[in-house]
Amino acid sequence: MLIRVGTDRPVASSDITPRSLWLRRREFLAAGAGLGLGLAGFGARAATSPYSTDEKPNSRADITSYNNFYEFGTDKSDPAAKAGRLKTKPWTLRIDGLVEKPADYALEDFLKPFSMEERIYRMRCVEGWSMVIPWLGFPLAEAIKRAQPQAGAKYVAFETLVRPEEMPGQRSFPKIIPWPYREGLRLDEAMHPLTLLATGLYGEPLPNQNGAPLRLVVPWKYGFKGIKSIVRMTLVAEQPKTSWNMIAPDEYGFYANVNPGVDHPRWSQATERRIGEGGLFAKRRPTLMFNGYESVASLYSGMDLRANY
Ligand code: MTE
């Protein structure tokens, strides 16, 4: 059975599996799958997904303490140390632009119709490290369909909250990023079944440092496409401006597909360091095209992925 979103919070805590039960439940489900038993027979709360990897997830401690969230500082430890002050309730999400049903939603109303599922995805950061993260979320496609895109809509632009009182990185001078942090996807990328809006990880609501209360997850792209703490999604006709591309266009493209054959100008992208595997001196893993999510290749047929990095 799928998790239903609660009415007064992004994910009702009574509906989600406590952390202590999570690993056992996964073993349970794996055993069930081996016996050909369906989820319903186990009374499991969140559906596992054929889109999930069976690689071992990173620990919750790794996932929630080694973060990039420049609104809270540039060190990996800053988000965990400083994001606690961010108020994520109430939260308003605006959906606008080329849609039939533009709206300002209270987050709980926005989430009501969607069923949460667990998706265990690899995440590859452009900096050369990777993790495996058990997200809780739903396909972005469902939210876009509900807004009813107009024929002219070709891209989705996303924006993060601007609230310098609670986000010390937004008060720093000189500005590292022209706030808000912005990201974008082509509409067909946004509609791909792998693309998620996440509200949780490890069966619990997202910690602030991971982008509470709502973030994007696009597992075949470098992690910086996964914009956190989203307040606005706008359907547009032209390719939108995106933060890292605005800051350093030679280094960070709009597409940002994981590609071991196209190096960052300052380092190789051929290999990666899996967080939790023994630090800087651990054996590096080969990086896979599209981060191993080969099914997305057809989105880019005929495109030069060296030029469109
Ligand atoms: N979203 C916002 N708003 N601000 C950021 O600085 N950093 C990005 C992305 N989303 C970032 C953001 C980068 S560079 C990465 S690698 C991922 O978030 C990191 O996600 P994680 O900290 O949950 O692992």
Coordinates of C-alpha atoms and ligand atoms in Angstrom, one line a residue:
M1 CA 0.0 0.0 0.0
L2 CA 1.2 3.5 -0.8
I3 CA 1.8 6.2 1.7
R4 CA -0.9 8.9 1.6
V5 CA 0.2 12.4 2.4
G6 CA -1.2 13.8 5.7
T7 CA -3.3 16.9 5.7
D8 CA -1.2 19.0 8.1
R9 CA 2.4 18.0 7.2
P10 CA 4.3 16.9 4.2
V11 CA 4.4 13.2 5.3
A12 CA 2.4 12.0 8.2
S13 CA 4.8 10.5 10.7
S14 CA 2.3 7.7 11.5
D15 CA 2.3 6.7 7.9
I16 CA 6.1 6.2 7.5
T17 CA 8.3 3.5 8.6
P18 CA 10.5 4.4 11.6
R19 CA 14.2 4.4 10.8
S20 CA 14.8 1.4 13.1
L21 CA 12.4 -0.7 11.0
W22 CA 13.5 0.5 7.6
L23 CA 16.4 -1.9 7.0
R24 CA 14.4 -4.8 8.3
R25 CA 11.5 -3.9 6.1
R26 CA 13.8 -3.8 3.1
E27 CA 15.1 -7.3 3.9
F28 CA 11.5 -8.4 4.4
L29 CA 10.4 -7.0 1.0
A30 CA 13.4 -8.5 -0.8
A31 CA 12.6 -11.9 0.7
G32 CA 9.0 -11.4 -0.4
A33 CA 10.0 -10.5 -3.9
G34 CA 12.1 -13.7 -4.1
L35 CA 9.0 -15.7 -3.2
G36 CA 6.9 -13.8 -5.7
L37 CA 4.7 -12.3 -3.1
G38 CA 3.2 -8.8 -3.6
L39 CA 3.6 -5.8 -1.4
A40 CA 0.0 -6.0 -0.2
G41 CA 0.6 -9.4 1.4
F42 CA 3.1 -7.8 3.7
G43 CA 1.1 -4.7 4.6
A44 CA 4.1 -2.6 3.6
R45 CA 3.5 1.1 3.8
A46 CA 5.6 2.6 1.0
A47 CA 5.9 0.9 -2.3
T48 CA 9.4 -0.2 -3.4
S49 CA 10.0 0.7 -7.0
P50 CA 11.4 -1.0 -10.0
Y51 CA 13.3 2.2 -10.5
S52 CA 15.3 1.7 -7.3
T53 CA 18.9 0.5 -7.3
D54 CA 19.7 -2.5 -5.1
E55 CA 23.0 -0.9 -4.2
K56 CA 23.5 -0.4 -0.5
P57 CA 22.2 3.0 0.6
N58 CA 24.6 5.3 2.4
S59 CA 23.9 5.7 6.1
R60 CA 21.5 8.4 7.3
A61 CA 24.4 10.1 9.0
D62 CA 26.4 10.4 5.7
I63 CA 23.4 11.6 3.8
T64 CA 22.5 14.3 6.4
S65 CA 25.9 15.5 7.4
Y66 CA 27.8 15.9 4.1
N67 CA 25.8 18.4 2.0
N68 CA 25.8 21.1 -0.5
F69 CA 23.3 23.9 0.3
Y70 CA 25.0 27.2 -0.2
E71 CA 22.2 29.1 1.4
F72 CA 23.7 27.9 4.6
G73 CA 27.4 28.2 3.8
T74 CA 30.0 26.5 1.5
D75 CA 31.4 23.9 3.8
K76 CA 29.9 20.4 3.6
S77 CA 29.1 20.6 7.4
D78 CA 27.4 24.0 7.2
P79 CA 23.9 22.8 6.1
A80 CA 23.6 20.3 9.0
A81 CA 24.9 22.9 11.5
K82 CA 22.9 25.9 10.3
A83 CA 19.7 24.8 8.5
G84 CA 17.9 24.0 11.7
R85 CA 16.6 27.6 11.9
L86 CA 14.8 27.4 8.5
K87 CA 11.1 27.5 9.0
T88 CA 9.5 25.0 6.7
K89 CA 5.9 25.4 8.0
P90 CA 3.9 27.2 6.6
W91 CA 5.3 26.7 3.1
T92 CA 3.8 28.0 -0.1
L93 CA 4.5 26.7 -3.5
R94 CA 3.7 28.7 -6.6
I95 CA 3.0 27.0 -9.9
D96 CA 2.7 29.4 -12.8
G97 CA 3.7 30.3 -16.3
L98 CA 2.3 28.5 -19.3
V99 CA -0.2 26.4 -17.5
E100 CA -4.0 26.3 -17.4
K101 CA -4.1 26.0 -13.6
P102 CA -1.6 28.4 -12.0
A103 CA -1.9 28.4 -8.2
D104 CA -0.3 29.3 -4.9
Y105 CA -0.6 26.1 -2.9
A106 CA -0.2 25.6 0.8
L107 CA 2.3 22.7 0.6
E108 CA 0.0 20.3 2.4
D109 CA -2.7 21.0 -0.2
F110 CA -0.3 20.6 -3.1
L111 CA 0.8 17.2 -1.8
K112 CA -2.6 15.8 -0.9
P113 CA -3.4 14.0 -4.2
F114 CA 0.0 12.3 -4.5
S115 CA 1.1 8.9 -3.2
M116 CA 4.6 8.7 -1.9
E117 CA 6.9 5.9 -2.9
E118 CA 10.4 5.0 -2.0
R119 CA 13.1 5.4 -4.6
I120 CA 16.6 4.4 -3.9
Y121 CA 18.8 6.3 -6.3
R122 CA 22.5 6.9 -6.9
M123 CA 23.5 10.6 -6.7
R124 CA 26.6 11.8 -8.4
C125 CA 27.9 15.2 -7.5
V126 CA 29.7 17.2 -10.1
E127 CA 32.6 17.4 -7.6
G128 CA 33.4 13.7 -8.1
W129 CA 31.7 12.0 -5.1
S130 CA 28.6 9.9 -5.0
M131 CA 26.0 8.4 -2.6
V132 CA 23.0 6.1 -2.7
I133 CA 19.9 7.7 -1.1
P134 CA 16.5 6.2 -0.3
W135 CA 14.2 9.1 -1.2
L136 CA 10.5 9.3 -0.5
G137 CA 8.7 11.2 -3.2
F138 CA 6.5 11.1 -6.3
P139 CA 7.0 11.7 -10.0
L140 CA 7.3 15.4 -10.9
A141 CA 5.2 14.5 -14.0
E142 CA 2.1 14.1 -11.8
A143 CA 2.3 17.6 -10.5
I144 CA 3.0 19.0 -14.0
K145 CA 0.0 17.1 -15.4
R146 CA -2.3 18.5 -12.7
A147 CA -1.2 22.1 -13.7
Q148 CA -2.1 21.4 -17.3
P149 CA 0.8 22.7 -19.4
Q150 CA -0.1 24.8 -22.4
A151 CA 1.2 23.9 -25.9
G152 CA 4.0 26.5 -25.7
A153 CA 5.5 25.1 -22.5
K154 CA 8.9 23.6 -23.2
Y155 CA 10.8 23.9 -20.0
V156 CA 10.3 24.0 -16.2
A157 CA 12.1 26.6 -14.1
F158 CA 12.5 26.1 -10.4
E159 CA 13.4 28.5 -7.6
T160 CA 14.5 28.1 -4.0
L161 CA 13.3 30.2 -1.1
V162 CA 15.0 33.6 -0.4
R163 CA 15.0 34.3 3.3
P164 CA 18.3 35.7 4.4
E165 CA 17.2 36.0 8.1
E166 CA 17.2 32.2 8.2
M167 CA 19.7 31.4 5.5
P168 CA 23.1 32.8 6.5
G169 CA 24.7 32.0 3.1
Q170 CA 22.3 34.5 1.5
R171 CA 23.8 37.3 3.8
S172 CA 27.4 36.6 2.9
F173 CA 29.3 39.1 0.8
P174 CA 30.4 38.9 -2.0
K175 CA 27.4 36.9 -3.1
I176 CA 28.4 33.4 -4.3
I177 CA 25.1 32.8 -6.1
P178 CA 22.7 35.5 -7.3
W179 CA 19.8 34.3 -5.1
P180 CA 17.4 32.6 -5.5
Y181 CA 19.1 29.4 -6.5
R182 CA 17.6 28.5 -9.8
E183 CA 17.4 25.3 -11.8
G184 CA 15.6 24.0 -14.9
L185 CA 14.7 21.0 -16.9
R186 CA 13.4 20.5 -20.4
L187 CA 9.7 19.5 -20.2
D188 CA 10.4 15.9 -21.4
E189 CA 13.1 15.5 -18.8
A190 CA 10.7 16.8 -16.1
M191 CA 8.0 14.3 -17.3
H192 CA 10.4 11.3 -17.2
P193 CA 9.3 8.7 -14.6
L194 CA 12.7 8.8 -12.9
T195 CA 12.3 12.5 -12.0
L196 CA 11.0 13.0 -8.5
L197 CA 9.8 15.6 -6.1
A198 CA 11.1 14.3 -2.8
T199 CA 9.6 15.1 0.6
G200 CA 11.5 12.5 2.6
L201 CA 14.5 10.2 2.9
Y202 CA 14.9 7.0 4.9
G203 CA 11.1 6.9 5.5
E204 CA 11.1 10.2 7.3
P205 CA 10.4 13.8 6.3
L206 CA 13.4 15.5 4.7
P207 CA 15.9 17.1 7.1
N208 CA 16.3 20.8 6.3
Q209 CA 19.9 20.3 5.1
N210 CA 18.6 17.9 2.4
G211 CA 16.1 20.4 1.1
A212 CA 13.0 20.4 3.2
P213 CA 10.2 20.5 2.6
L214 CA 10.3 19.7 -1.1
R215 CA 13.3 19.1 -3.5
L216 CA 13.9 17.9 -6.9
V217 CA 15.8 14.6 -7.6
V218 CA 17.0 13.9 -11.2
P219 CA 19.3 10.8 -10.8
W220 CA 20.9 10.8 -14.2
K221 CA 22.2 14.4 -13.8
Y222 CA 24.8 15.9 -11.6
G223 CA 23.5 16.6 -8.1
F224 CA 23.4 20.4 -8.5
K225 CA 20.3 20.0 -10.7
G226 CA 18.5 18.7 -7.6
I227 CA 17.3 22.1 -6.3
K228 CA 16.3 22.2 -2.7
S229 CA 13.5 23.9 -0.7
I230 CA 11.5 24.7 -3.8
V231 CA 9.0 27.6 -3.7
R232 CA 8.2 28.1 -7.3
M233 CA 7.9 26.0 -10.5
T234 CA 7.2 28.0 -13.7
L235 CA 6.5 26.4 -17.1
V236 CA 8.2 28.5 -19.8
A237 CA 8.9 28.5 -23.5
E238 CA 12.6 29.2 -23.5
Q239 CA 15.5 27.5 -21.7
P240 CA 15.6 29.1 -18.2
K241 CA 18.7 30.6 -16.5
T242 CA 20.2 28.2 -13.9
S243 CA 22.5 29.2 -11.0
W244 CA 25.7 27.3 -11.7
N245 CA 25.5 27.9 -15.4
M246 CA 25.1 31.7 -14.7
I247 CA 28.1 31.6 -12.4
A248 CA 30.5 29.5 -14.5
P249 CA 29.0 28.7 -17.9
D250 CA 32.2 26.9 -19.1
E251 CA 32.1 24.5 -16.2
Y252 CA 28.4 23.8 -15.6
G253 CA 26.0 23.4 -18.4
F254 CA 22.2 23.4 -18.5
Y255 CA 21.9 19.7 -19.2
A256 CA 24.5 18.5 -16.6
N257 CA 24.0 14.8 -17.5
V258 CA 26.4 12.6 -15.7
N259 CA 29.0 11.8 -18.4
P260 CA 32.3 10.1 -17.7
G261 CA 33.5 11.1 -21.2
V262 CA 33.2 14.9 -20.7
D263 CA 35.6 16.2 -18.0
H264 CA 35.0 19.2 -15.9
P265 CA 37.6 21.8 -17.1
R266 CA 39.4 21.4 -13.8
W267 CA 39.1 17.6 -13.1
S268 CA 38.2 14.3 -14.6
Q269 CA 34.7 13.0 -14.5
A270 CA 35.7 9.4 -15.3
T271 CA 35.6 8.1 -11.7
E272 CA 34.0 8.9 -8.4
R273 CA 34.5 8.5 -4.7
R274 CA 31.5 6.8 -3.0
I275 CA 31.0 8.5 0.4
G276 CA 31.3 6.1 3.2
E277 CA 33.9 3.9 1.4
G278 CA 37.0 4.9 3.3
G279 CA 37.6 8.6 2.6
L280 CA 39.9 10.3 0.1
F281 CA 42.1 7.3 -0.3
A282 CA 39.4 4.8 -1.1
K283 CA 39.4 3.1 -4.5
R284 CA 37.5 5.2 -6.9
R285 CA 34.6 3.7 -8.9
P286 CA 34.1 4.2 -12.6
T287 CA 31.4 6.8 -13.3
L288 CA 28.6 5.5 -15.6
M289 CA 27.0 7.3 -18.5
F290 CA 23.8 8.9 -17.2
N291 CA 24.9 7.7 -13.8
G292 CA 23.8 4.2 -14.9
Y293 CA 20.2 5.3 -15.8
E294 CA 20.6 4.3 -19.5
S295 CA 16.8 4.5 -20.1
V296 CA 17.1 8.2 -20.5
A297 CA 19.4 8.1 -23.5
S298 CA 16.5 8.4 -25.9
L299 CA 15.8 11.9 -24.5
Y300 CA 19.0 13.0 -26.1
S301 CA 19.1 11.1 -29.4
G302 CA 20.7 13.2 -32.1
M303 CA 22.2 15.7 -29.5
D304 CA 25.9 16.3 -29.2
L305 CA 26.3 15.8 -25.4
R306 CA 29.8 17.2 -25.6
A307 CA 28.5 20.6 -26.7
N308 CA 25.4 20.2 -24.5
Y309 CA 27.2 19.4 -21.3
Ligands
MTE1 N1 19.8 23.6 -3.9 C1 20.0 24.8 -3.3 N2 18.9 25.5 -3.2 N3 21.2 25.3 -3.0 C2 22.3 24.6 -3.2 O1 23.4 25.0 -2.9 N4 23.3 22.5 -4.0 C3 23.2 21.4 -5.1 C4 21.9 20.6 -4.9 N5 20.7 21.5 -4.6 C5 22.2 23.3 -3.8 C6 20.9 22.8 -4.1 C7 24.3 20.5 -5.1 S1 25.8 21.1 -5.7 C8 24.2 19.2 -4.8 S2 25.5 18.1 -5.0 C9 23.0 18.7 -4.1 O2 22.0 19.7 -3.9 C10 23.3 18.1 -2.8 O3 22.2 17.4 -2.2 P1 22.4 16.8 -0.7 O4 23.1 17.8 0.2 O5 21.0 16.4 -0.2 O6 23.3 15.5 -0.9

